[in-house]
């Protein structure tokens, strides 16, 4: 979990029927799971022989064969989904640390423009502006445009396919990481959102060096943004929009050479 961010929900954020939103959420969760496994494979967090190769989106993808790794990723993605439904997530980060807990890379998924979940009854954490908009729409009896409510699932799959392919290409071409790296998954919350505190408690506050800027903290942590950013892809398929990029940490920078050209 990351603390509050400095951005507010978009007023023009699309609201779609709950059944379609649920399908989009499931598709995104599957996509995120595939990306996490691929990151672990291409960045050699675990030995290559501990992965099996399968296919998704008509592409070869890699999945860890270790039951505990698979279980951890499954539980983590479920925890992310629970926060996405509440509309409190700004970004998702797959963060890689070296053996001294220094940030080496952050694989980012900006979901600030994710569709709103119409029909979700648990109002805890739901954005107030969305509640008001939904009440006005229901009171007015405005029927949705059937053409706008349809989702081109072939387009969604193609957009996700292209993102998986670009992520794998970039991850494979990056400089090798040192031995002994670990990873975790974090969410950066919207500024007005409450931290997900409860029982059981799947989230813990992130380290100060990865805490984002907020109204109470004007300076972001030193590792936010990294030393270099590589765009991956912006996914736009009907109501589904999010962006992906990778941040290379300052700890990953090579020290300047002492040699001179004299």
XYZ file of C-alpha atoms in Angstrom:
262
model
C 0.000 0.000 0.000
C 1.155 3.494 -0.725
C -0.164 6.636 0.972
C -2.411 9.254 -0.567
C -1.605 10.737 -3.961
C -1.956 14.293 -5.173
C -4.564 13.656 -7.836
C -8.344 13.715 -7.617
C -10.799 11.433 -9.420
C -11.549 12.546 -12.957
C -14.948 14.174 -13.279
C -15.325 12.694 -16.754
C -14.603 9.153 -15.611
C -16.907 6.774 -17.451
C -19.548 4.843 -15.580
C -20.658 1.550 -17.122
C -23.144 -1.165 -16.132
C -21.948 -3.363 -13.293
C -21.991 -6.616 -15.274
C -19.699 -5.136 -17.916
C -17.508 -3.515 -15.277
C -17.201 -6.882 -13.571
C -16.035 -8.503 -16.813
C -13.528 -5.703 -17.383
C -12.222 -6.104 -13.847
C -11.788 -9.843 -14.364
C -9.982 -9.255 -17.668
C -7.681 -6.691 -16.073
C -6.941 -8.987 -13.111
C -5.968 -11.779 -15.500
C -3.804 -9.346 -17.455
C -2.108 -8.107 -14.267
C -1.434 -11.679 -13.134
C 0.186 -12.523 -16.488
C 2.303 -9.371 -16.347
C 3.559 -10.142 -12.834
C 4.619 -13.672 -13.781
C 6.301 -12.357 -16.948
C 8.171 -9.685 -14.976
C 9.452 -12.296 -12.547
C 10.595 -14.465 -15.451
C 12.261 -11.852 -17.661
C 13.888 -10.057 -14.740
C 15.192 -13.398 -13.394
C 13.735 -12.969 -9.913
C 13.446 -16.772 -9.867
C 15.358 -19.314 -12.013
C 13.990 -19.808 -15.517
C 13.557 -23.542 -14.928
C 10.954 -22.806 -12.238
C 8.596 -21.378 -14.887
C 6.417 -23.110 -17.424
C 5.503 -21.635 -20.802
C 1.874 -21.375 -21.817
C -0.178 -19.095 -24.050
C -2.368 -16.088 -23.357
C -3.712 -13.567 -25.873
C -2.192 -15.900 -28.477
C 1.281 -15.111 -27.111
C 3.792 -17.287 -25.255
C 3.773 -16.278 -21.589
C 5.574 -17.591 -18.534
C 4.124 -18.726 -15.226
C 5.905 -19.703 -12.061
C 5.445 -23.357 -11.132
C 6.086 -22.765 -7.442
C 2.773 -23.177 -5.556
C 3.608 -20.573 -2.901
C 4.615 -17.968 -5.489
C 1.414 -18.596 -7.460
C -0.687 -18.427 -4.301
C 0.945 -15.175 -3.189
C 0.378 -13.528 -6.578
C -3.220 -14.744 -6.673
C -3.929 -13.320 -3.213
C -2.166 -10.050 -4.036
C -4.158 -9.535 -7.242
C -7.379 -10.309 -5.359
C -6.455 -7.638 -2.815
C -5.812 -5.169 -5.646
C -9.198 -6.021 -7.203
C -10.946 -5.281 -3.914
C -9.459 -1.781 -3.906
C -10.198 -1.204 -7.604
C -13.865 -1.946 -6.991
C -13.922 0.744 -4.317
C -12.436 3.213 -6.777
C -9.596 4.247 -4.463
C -6.560 3.158 -6.531
C -4.465 5.609 -8.532
C -1.617 3.302 -9.544
C -0.425 -0.269 -9.097
C 3.299 -0.976 -8.741
C 5.294 -4.178 -9.035
C 8.446 -3.160 -7.168
C 11.751 -5.029 -7.361
C 14.353 -4.645 -4.606
C 17.956 -5.783 -4.420
C 19.408 -7.742 -1.495
C 19.831 -4.523 0.519
C 16.174 -3.529 -0.014
C 17.113 -0.787 -2.491
C 14.548 -0.079 -5.202
C 15.817 -1.394 -8.531
C 12.675 -1.165 -10.684
C 9.004 -0.289 -10.456
C 6.618 -1.631 -13.091
C 3.715 0.800 -13.016
C 0.055 0.510 -14.040
C -1.827 3.819 -13.878
C -5.506 2.999 -13.370
C -6.675 6.491 -12.395
C -9.059 6.547 -15.372
C -10.497 3.113 -14.747
C -14.282 2.915 -15.276
C -16.503 3.492 -12.259
C -18.321 0.446 -10.932
C -22.042 1.127 -11.319
C -24.283 -1.058 -9.194
C -21.730 -1.830 -6.495
C -23.622 -1.651 -3.213
C -20.794 -1.384 -0.692
C -20.354 2.390 -0.562
C -17.272 2.426 1.672
C -14.571 4.265 -0.230
C -16.784 4.978 -3.259
C -16.214 8.460 -4.607
C -18.880 10.949 -3.614
C -19.083 12.587 -7.046
C -19.871 9.196 -8.622
C -22.662 8.550 -6.107
C -24.225 11.925 -6.889
C -23.984 11.385 -10.635
C -25.612 7.962 -10.352
C -28.461 9.306 -8.229
C -29.139 12.082 -10.741
C -29.143 9.611 -13.628
C -31.524 7.255 -11.849
C -33.866 10.051 -10.799
C -34.002 11.410 -14.334
C -34.721 7.992 -15.784
C -32.177 8.518 -18.532
C -31.709 5.374 -20.586
C -28.193 4.463 -21.553
C -27.228 4.542 -25.178
C -27.106 0.872 -26.144
C -24.279 1.470 -28.612
C -22.138 3.129 -25.923
C -22.849 0.365 -23.419
C -21.437 -2.321 -25.704
C -17.819 -3.300 -25.248
C -15.719 -4.586 -28.110
C -14.077 -7.500 -26.289
C -11.912 -8.358 -29.293
C -10.453 -4.858 -29.074
C -9.923 -5.208 -25.319
C -8.049 -8.491 -25.795
C -5.957 -7.030 -28.610
C -4.974 -4.028 -26.487
C -4.022 -6.256 -23.551
C -2.127 -8.567 -25.910
C -0.064 -5.671 -27.244
C 0.739 -4.558 -23.691
C 1.910 -8.022 -22.638
C 4.085 -8.236 -25.733
C 5.658 -4.792 -25.168
C 6.289 -5.507 -21.478
C 8.024 -8.784 -22.318
C 10.154 -7.094 -24.990
C 11.286 -4.270 -22.695
C 11.881 -6.568 -19.706
C 14.007 -8.934 -21.778
C 16.169 -6.110 -23.191
C 16.896 -4.379 -19.881
C 20.238 -4.814 -18.126
C 20.374 -7.820 -15.780
C 19.526 -7.308 -12.127
C 21.896 -8.388 -9.353
C 21.381 -11.757 -7.696
C 19.117 -11.963 -4.688
C 16.402 -9.536 -5.805
C 12.882 -9.739 -4.364
C 9.581 -8.142 -5.315
C 6.328 -6.889 -3.886
C 3.066 -5.343 -5.119
C 1.846 -1.935 -3.955
C -1.101 0.343 -4.638
C -0.969 4.132 -4.601
C -4.253 5.551 -3.344
C -6.217 8.600 -4.361
C -5.674 11.584 -2.096
C -9.099 11.513 -0.447
C -9.156 7.729 0.012
C -8.819 5.993 3.347
C -6.133 3.378 3.872
C -7.522 -0.178 3.621
C -7.421 -1.060 7.306
C -9.325 -4.100 8.549
C -9.089 -7.753 9.421
C -7.579 -9.656 7.809
C -5.077 -6.987 6.823
C -3.462 -7.681 3.409
C -1.822 -4.249 3.103
C 0.936 -2.499 5.042
C 2.231 1.067 4.569
C 5.066 1.389 2.115
C 8.504 2.719 3.025
C 8.995 6.525 3.237
C 11.210 6.488 0.129
C 8.236 5.308 -1.951
C 5.533 7.492 -0.444
C 3.967 9.815 -2.974
C 3.338 13.531 -2.752
C 0.181 14.645 -0.926
C -1.278 17.758 0.669
C 0.348 16.727 3.952
C 3.624 15.691 2.329
C 4.773 18.104 -0.345
C 7.897 16.167 -1.296
C 7.598 12.611 -2.651
C 9.941 9.855 -1.520
C 13.347 9.788 -3.154
C 12.602 6.618 -5.131
C 9.294 7.792 -6.591
C 9.735 8.265 -10.336
C 13.094 6.496 -10.456
C 16.161 7.644 -12.351
C 14.775 6.749 -15.771
C 11.311 5.937 -17.096
C 10.478 3.789 -20.115
C 6.900 3.976 -21.450
C 5.316 0.636 -22.253
C 1.833 1.264 -23.579
C -1.371 3.189 -23.098
C -4.367 0.859 -23.295
C -7.574 2.387 -24.610
C -10.403 0.042 -25.504
C -13.865 1.502 -25.078
C -14.310 2.410 -21.398
C -11.053 0.723 -20.397
C -8.078 3.067 -20.175
C -4.813 2.707 -18.299
C -1.115 3.343 -18.891
C 1.969 1.223 -18.189
C 5.612 2.141 -17.764
C 8.735 0.976 -15.953
C 10.855 3.115 -13.635
C 14.488 2.166 -13.176
C 15.603 2.968 -9.643
C 18.475 5.243 -8.728
C 20.161 2.286 -7.043
C 20.278 0.678 -10.486
C 22.386 3.464 -11.961
C 25.993 2.646 -12.719
C 28.485 4.891 -10.921
C 30.433 7.254 -13.205
C 33.740 5.949 -14.452
C 36.895 7.362 -12.873
C 38.814 6.979 -16.121
C 39.469 10.027 -18.255
C 40.037 10.498 -21.945
C 43.217 12.496 -21.471
